[in-house]
Amino acid sequence: MRGPFRPRRAEDTKVYTGCMPHPDLEFPEAEGPVEAPALVDRLGRPLRDLRISVTDRCNFRCQYCMPKEVFGPNFAFLPRSEIMTFEEITRIARLFAERGVKKLRLTGGEPTLRAKIPTLVEMLREIPDVDIAMTTNGTMLKTLAEPLQRAGLDRVTVSLDSLDDAIFRSMNDMDFPVAMVLEGIDAAAAVGLPVKINAVVRRGVNDYTLLDLARHFRGTPHIVRFIEFMDVGSTNGWKMDEVLPAAELVKQIDAAFPLEPVDANYTGEVAQRYRYRDGQGEIGFITSVTQPFCGTCTRARLSAEGSVYTCLFASEAGADLRAAMRAGASDEDLGALIDATWHARADRYSELRSASTPGTRPHVEMSYIGG
Ligand code: SAM
Ligand code: SF4
Ligand code: SF4
């Protein structure tokens, strides 16, 4: 499942140390005091977000992510010794923040299954100037929302694919009821955490229940984002036929509740935003398949065992920061590894997808790399 293990060391990579621009890119001559140029990749994209997978385990078996047939009782999840400690995660996150990362997102697997997760949030909170978010299936939020908020979490995204209980139970494949996720969402809102809702859209599976989902959260501060079903990993049986283009869904929702587009909040925002014309809130569409946004992709991903990936669709392991740390690397060594990895980045899988046969190339599983 995982790509070949290919740790890079600073000494065997052509490293442009610090925050120097890649030589392929031209920067205009600055006048007056010169700020260090941002760390940019080969396509000129800065490093702004870090998604941190804190565990590869999950209490759901969503068929589009961790199908039971593959992630069954005998599946070998990472042993504890291979998972990064909180100290290791915090050290790496700080180095990323020093290189321009403004947003940290805890994910997985299911991040709330990691023991003492609020402690990690507390440790990350010490890093100046970063927004800390979490993506979760919401199952543990009833008890964890309050400690997470107290620890310094800024916001939460809860995945909820349908309000139809039977469909939701079948999509999570653990017979888990919708009502308990809704309770988790309420618990998060009650402690003041801004909440977004993510729904993966599969044609013929939950597409005809999505208007209800939109209706339910209309008039609340929670923004629903509909995500096109992606060919991540190699196990979810992805087929283009099951992708409902966001443009079709926009039309459906617009027919019931008229919409108007809203400008992106910032460069690199992945969702196309719309608001209800009657002022009842906002929804978003993540069009990774039909309208890719690689050109503004500023995300790096850290796997639960400490490898850096520069694309959700990576097919081989990136720099192994955990091995480097455990071998005694200094912050400078680790920083050079991060710099070299980002400088070498030319990923734009989704843009190239249409040019090849989608779903045929092996990718790292999303539960491992962090969605
Ligand atoms: N367990 C947490 C959760 O479900 O929110 C965090 C990890 S999950 C891998 C992160 C996000 O990826 C979720 O919103 C999930 O719905 C989305 N996801 C997983 N597999 C996907 C796929 N094949 N296509 C689109 N989104 C997917
Ligand atoms: Fe678990 Fe999230 Fe993947 Fe569903 S999408 S199986 S909840 S990691
Ligand atoms: Fe970013 Fe890779 Fe997705 Fe393109 S395919 S948007 S480069 S993660």
PDB file of N, CA and C in Angstrom, residues 43-94:
ATOM      1  N   LEU A  43       6.667  25.262  -9.176  1.00  0.00           N
ATOM      2  CA  LEU A  43       5.627  25.962  -9.926  1.00  0.00           C
ATOM      3  C   LEU A  43       5.285  27.301  -9.277  1.00  0.00           C
ATOM      4  N   GLY A  44       6.151  27.744  -8.355  1.00  0.00           N
ATOM      5  CA  GLY A  44       5.977  29.066  -7.758  1.00  0.00           C
ATOM      6  C   GLY A  44       4.973  29.117  -6.620  1.00  0.00           C
ATOM      7  N   ARG A  45       4.537  27.940  -6.143  1.00  0.00           N
ATOM      8  CA  ARG A  45       3.515  27.922  -5.087  1.00  0.00           C
ATOM      9  C   ARG A  45       4.178  27.973  -3.709  1.00  0.00           C
ATOM     10  N   PRO A  46       3.720  28.897  -2.855  1.00  0.00           N
ATOM     11  CA  PRO A  46       4.301  28.962  -1.510  1.00  0.00           C
ATOM     12  C   PRO A  46       3.779  27.832  -0.627  1.00  0.00           C
ATOM     13  N   LEU A  47       4.471  27.619   0.467  1.00  0.00           N
ATOM     14  CA  LEU A  47       4.051  26.619   1.455  1.00  0.00           C
ATOM     15  C   LEU A  47       3.237  27.344   2.515  1.00  0.00           C
ATOM     16  N   ARG A  48       1.968  26.992   2.663  1.00  0.00           N
ATOM     17  CA  ARG A  48       1.109  27.728   3.590  1.00  0.00           C
ATOM     18  C   ARG A  48       0.361  26.839   4.593  1.00  0.00           C
ATOM     19  N   ASP A  49       0.101  25.574   4.194  1.00  0.00           N
ATOM     20  CA  ASP A  49      -0.730  24.719   5.043  1.00  0.00           C
ATOM     21  C   ASP A  49      -0.002  23.408   5.330  1.00  0.00           C
ATOM     22  N   LEU A  50      -0.205  22.922   6.522  1.00  0.00           N
ATOM     23  CA  LEU A  50       0.320  21.599   6.859  1.00  0.00           C
ATOM     24  C   LEU A  50      -0.800  20.764   7.453  1.00  0.00           C
ATOM     25  N   ARG A  51      -1.057  19.625   6.796  1.00  0.00           N
ATOM     26  CA  ARG A  51      -2.055  18.684   7.317  1.00  0.00           C
ATOM     27  C   ARG A  51      -1.300  17.579   8.023  1.00  0.00           C
ATOM     28  N   ILE A  52      -1.662  17.364   9.260  1.00  0.00           N
ATOM     29  CA  ILE A  52      -0.913  16.423  10.085  1.00  0.00           C
ATOM     30  C   ILE A  52      -1.783  15.222  10.397  1.00  0.00           C
ATOM     31  N   SER A  53      -1.394  14.051   9.908  1.00  0.00           N
ATOM     32  CA  SER A  53      -2.138  12.843  10.247  1.00  0.00           C
ATOM     33  C   SER A  53      -1.587  12.337  11.584  1.00  0.00           C
ATOM     34  N   VAL A  54      -2.468  12.261  12.579  1.00  0.00           N
ATOM     35  CA  VAL A  54      -1.981  11.872  13.909  1.00  0.00           C
ATOM     36  C   VAL A  54      -2.185  10.382  14.170  1.00  0.00           C
ATOM     37  N   THR A  55      -2.929   9.729  13.313  1.00  0.00           N
ATOM     38  CA  THR A  55      -3.102   8.276  13.420  1.00  0.00           C
ATOM     39  C   THR A  55      -3.599   7.742  12.084  1.00  0.00           C
ATOM     40  N   ASP A  56      -3.288   6.488  11.784  1.00  0.00           N
ATOM     41  CA  ASP A  56      -3.810   5.897  10.547  1.00  0.00           C
ATOM     42  C   ASP A  56      -5.052   5.047  10.855  1.00  0.00           C
ATOM     43  N   ARG A  57      -5.488   5.043  12.118  1.00  0.00           N
ATOM     44  CA  ARG A  57      -6.648   4.224  12.502  1.00  0.00           C
ATOM     45  C   ARG A  57      -7.942   5.025  12.448  1.00  0.00           C
ATOM     46  N   CYS A  58      -9.039   4.300  12.321  1.00  0.00           N
ATOM     47  CA  CYS A  58     -10.340   4.973  12.290  1.00  0.00           C
ATOM     48  C   CYS A  58     -11.420   4.050  12.825  1.00  0.00           C
ATOM     49  N   ASN A  59     -12.468   4.629  13.407  1.00  0.00           N
ATOM     50  CA  ASN A  59     -13.598   3.836  13.885  1.00  0.00           C
ATOM     51  C   ASN A  59     -14.698   3.725  12.828  1.00  0.00           C
ATOM     52  N   PHE A  60     -14.499   4.311  11.653  1.00  0.00           N
ATOM     53  CA  PHE A  60     -15.409   4.147  10.517  1.00  0.00           C
ATOM     54  C   PHE A  60     -14.700   3.324   9.436  1.00  0.00           C
ATOM     55  N   ARG A  61     -15.489   2.834   8.538  1.00  0.00           N
ATOM     56  CA  ARG A  61     -14.928   2.158   7.366  1.00  0.00           C
ATOM     57  C   ARG A  61     -15.614   2.704   6.110  1.00  0.00           C
ATOM     58  N   CYS A  62     -15.570   4.048   5.968  1.00  0.00           N
ATOM     59  CA  CYS A  62     -16.206   4.666   4.799  1.00  0.00           C
ATOM     60  C   CYS A  62     -15.690   3.946   3.550  1.00  0.00           C
ATOM     61  N   GLN A  63     -16.624   3.552   2.703  1.00  0.00           N
ATOM     62  CA  GLN A  63     -16.194   2.722   1.575  1.00  0.00           C
ATOM     63  C   GLN A  63     -15.291   3.475   0.608  1.00  0.00           C
ATOM     64  N   TYR A  64     -15.427   4.802   0.578  1.00  0.00           N
ATOM     65  CA  TYR A  64     -14.595   5.588  -0.335  1.00  0.00           C
ATOM     66  C   TYR A  64     -13.200   5.855   0.219  1.00  0.00           C
ATOM     67  N   CYS A  65     -12.955   5.419   1.459  1.00  0.00           N
ATOM     68  CA  CYS A  65     -11.682   5.756   2.099  1.00  0.00           C
ATOM     69  C   CYS A  65     -10.978   4.532   2.686  1.00  0.00           C
ATOM     70  N   MET A  66     -11.684   3.796   3.573  1.00  0.00           N
ATOM     71  CA  MET A  66     -11.072   2.619   4.205  1.00  0.00           C
ATOM     72  C   MET A  66     -12.024   1.428   4.085  1.00  0.00           C
ATOM     73  N   PRO A  67     -12.211   0.908   2.868  1.00  0.00           N
ATOM     74  CA  PRO A  67     -13.190  -0.178   2.707  1.00  0.00           C
ATOM     75  C   PRO A  67     -12.841  -1.393   3.569  1.00  0.00           C
ATOM     76  N   LYS A  68     -13.889  -1.956   4.164  1.00  0.00           N
ATOM     77  CA  LYS A  68     -13.726  -3.089   5.085  1.00  0.00           C
ATOM     78  C   LYS A  68     -12.959  -4.258   4.480  1.00  0.00           C
ATOM     79  N   GLU A  69     -13.173  -4.463   3.190  1.00  0.00           N
ATOM     80  CA  GLU A  69     -12.514  -5.610   2.547  1.00  0.00           C
ATOM     81  C   GLU A  69     -10.994  -5.475   2.631  1.00  0.00           C
ATOM     82  N   VAL A  70     -10.496  -4.246   2.684  1.00  0.00           N
ATOM     83  CA  VAL A  70      -9.051  -4.036   2.760  1.00  0.00           C
ATOM     84  C   VAL A  70      -8.629  -3.759   4.205  1.00  0.00           C
ATOM     85  N   PHE A  71      -9.374  -2.870   4.854  1.00  0.00           N
ATOM     86  CA  PHE A  71      -9.017  -2.480   6.228  1.00  0.00           C
ATOM     87  C   PHE A  71      -9.817  -3.347   7.202  1.00  0.00           C
ATOM     88  N   GLY A  72      -9.634  -4.653   7.091  1.00  0.00           N
ATOM     89  CA  GLY A  72     -10.371  -5.614   7.919  1.00  0.00           C
ATOM     90  C   GLY A  72      -9.647  -5.893   9.224  1.00  0.00           C
ATOM     91  N   PRO A  73     -10.122  -6.917   9.958  1.00  0.00           N
ATOM     92  CA  PRO A  73      -9.537  -7.199  11.276  1.00  0.00           C
ATOM     93  C   PRO A  73      -8.047  -7.529  11.212  1.00  0.00           C
ATOM     94  N   ASN A  74      -7.582  -8.011  10.064  1.00  0.00           N
ATOM     95  CA  ASN A  74      -6.164  -8.384  10.003  1.00  0.00           C
ATOM     96  C   ASN A  74      -5.270  -7.308   9.401  1.00  0.00           C
ATOM     97  N   PHE A  75      -5.845  -6.151   9.146  1.00  0.00           N
ATOM     98  CA  PHE A  75      -5.030  -5.093   8.530  1.00  0.00           C
ATOM     99  C   PHE A  75      -3.953  -4.627   9.511  1.00  0.00           C
ATOM    100  N   ALA A  76      -2.739  -4.495   9.007  1.00  0.00           N
ATOM    101  CA  ALA A  76      -1.624  -4.097   9.883  1.00  0.00           C
ATOM    102  C   ALA A  76      -1.500  -2.579   9.938  1.00  0.00           C
ATOM    103  N   PHE A  77      -2.110  -1.986  10.946  1.00  0.00           N
ATOM    104  CA  PHE A  77      -1.926  -0.549  11.150  1.00  0.00           C
ATOM    105  C   PHE A  77      -0.532  -0.313  11.716  1.00  0.00           C
ATOM    106  N   LEU A  78      -0.117   0.935  11.704  1.00  0.00           N
ATOM    107  CA  LEU A  78       1.233   1.247  12.186  1.00  0.00           C
ATOM    108  C   LEU A  78       1.353   0.908  13.671  1.00  0.00           C
ATOM    109  N   PRO A  79       2.461   0.273  14.060  1.00  0.00           N
ATOM    110  CA  PRO A  79       2.670   0.067  15.501  1.00  0.00           C
ATOM    111  C   PRO A  79       2.960   1.404  16.177  1.00  0.00           C
ATOM    112  N   ARG A  80       2.666   1.451  17.458  1.00  0.00           N
ATOM    113  CA  ARG A  80       2.795   2.699  18.200  1.00  0.00           C
ATOM    114  C   ARG A  80       4.181   3.333  18.077  1.00  0.00           C
ATOM    115  N   SER A  81       5.200   2.480  18.059  1.00  0.00           N
ATOM    116  CA  SER A  81       6.570   3.009  18.022  1.00  0.00           C
ATOM    117  C   SER A  81       6.853   3.751  16.714  1.00  0.00           C
ATOM    118  N   GLU A  82       6.047   3.476  15.682  1.00  0.00           N
ATOM    119  CA  GLU A  82       6.299   4.146  14.393  1.00  0.00           C
ATOM    120  C   GLU A  82       5.501   5.431  14.226  1.00  0.00           C
ATOM    121  N   ILE A  83       4.577   5.651  15.151  1.00  0.00           N
ATOM    122  CA  ILE A  83       3.771   6.872  15.074  1.00  0.00           C
ATOM    123  C   ILE A  83       4.558   7.988  15.759  1.00  0.00           C
ATOM    124  N   MET A  84       4.498   9.153  15.182  1.00  0.00           N
ATOM    125  CA  MET A  84       5.228  10.269  15.801  1.00  0.00           C
ATOM    126  C   MET A  84       4.671  10.624  17.170  1.00  0.00           C
ATOM    127  N   THR A  85       5.561  10.975  18.066  1.00  0.00           N
ATOM    128  CA  THR A  85       5.121  11.443  19.384  1.00  0.00           C
ATOM    129  C   THR A  85       4.617  12.885  19.240  1.00  0.00           C
ATOM    130  N   PHE A  86       3.942  13.372  20.266  1.00  0.00           N
ATOM    131  CA  PHE A  86       3.467  14.765  20.239  1.00  0.00           C
ATOM    132  C   PHE A  86       4.653  15.733  20.152  1.00  0.00           C
ATOM    133  N   GLU A  87       5.735  15.388  20.834  1.00  0.00           N
ATOM    134  CA  GLU A  87       6.913  16.272  20.803  1.00  0.00           C
ATOM    135  C   GLU A  87       7.468  16.341  19.376  1.00  0.00           C
ATOM    136  N   GLU A  88       7.502  15.182  18.711  1.00  0.00           N
ATOM    137  CA  GLU A  88       8.029  15.160  17.334  1.00  0.00           C
ATOM    138  C   GLU A  88       7.115  15.961  16.395  1.00  0.00           C
ATOM    139  N   ILE A  89       5.809  15.770  16.551  1.00  0.00           N
ATOM    140  CA  ILE A  89       4.866  16.502  15.684  1.00  0.00           C
ATOM    141  C   ILE A  89       5.034  18.007  15.894  1.00  0.00           C
ATOM    142  N   THR A  90       5.130  18.399  17.154  1.00  0.00           N
ATOM    143  CA  THR A  90       5.212  19.835  17.455  1.00  0.00           C
ATOM    144  C   THR A  90       6.510  20.424  16.903  1.00  0.00           C
ATOM    145  N   ARG A  91       7.570  19.670  17.029  1.00  0.00           N
ATOM    146  CA  ARG A  91       8.855  20.167  16.514  1.00  0.00           C
ATOM    147  C   ARG A  91       8.764  20.390  15.000  1.00  0.00           C
ATOM    148  N   ILE A  92       8.194  19.416  14.314  1.00  0.00           N
ATOM    149  CA  ILE A  92       8.089  19.545  12.850  1.00  0.00           C
ATOM    150  C   ILE A  92       7.145  20.686  12.476  1.00  0.00           C
ATOM    151  N   ALA A  93       6.018  20.769  13.180  1.00  0.00           N
ATOM    152  CA  ALA A  93       5.043  21.835  12.865  1.00  0.00           C
ATOM    153  C   ALA A  93       5.696  23.207  13.037  1.00  0.00           C
ATOM    154  N   ARG A  94       6.505  23.346  14.058  1.00  0.00           N
ATOM    155  CA  ARG A  94       7.176  24.636  14.291  1.00  0.00           C
ATOM    156  C   ARG A  94       8.121  24.965  13.121  1.00  0.00           C
TER     157      ARG A  94
END
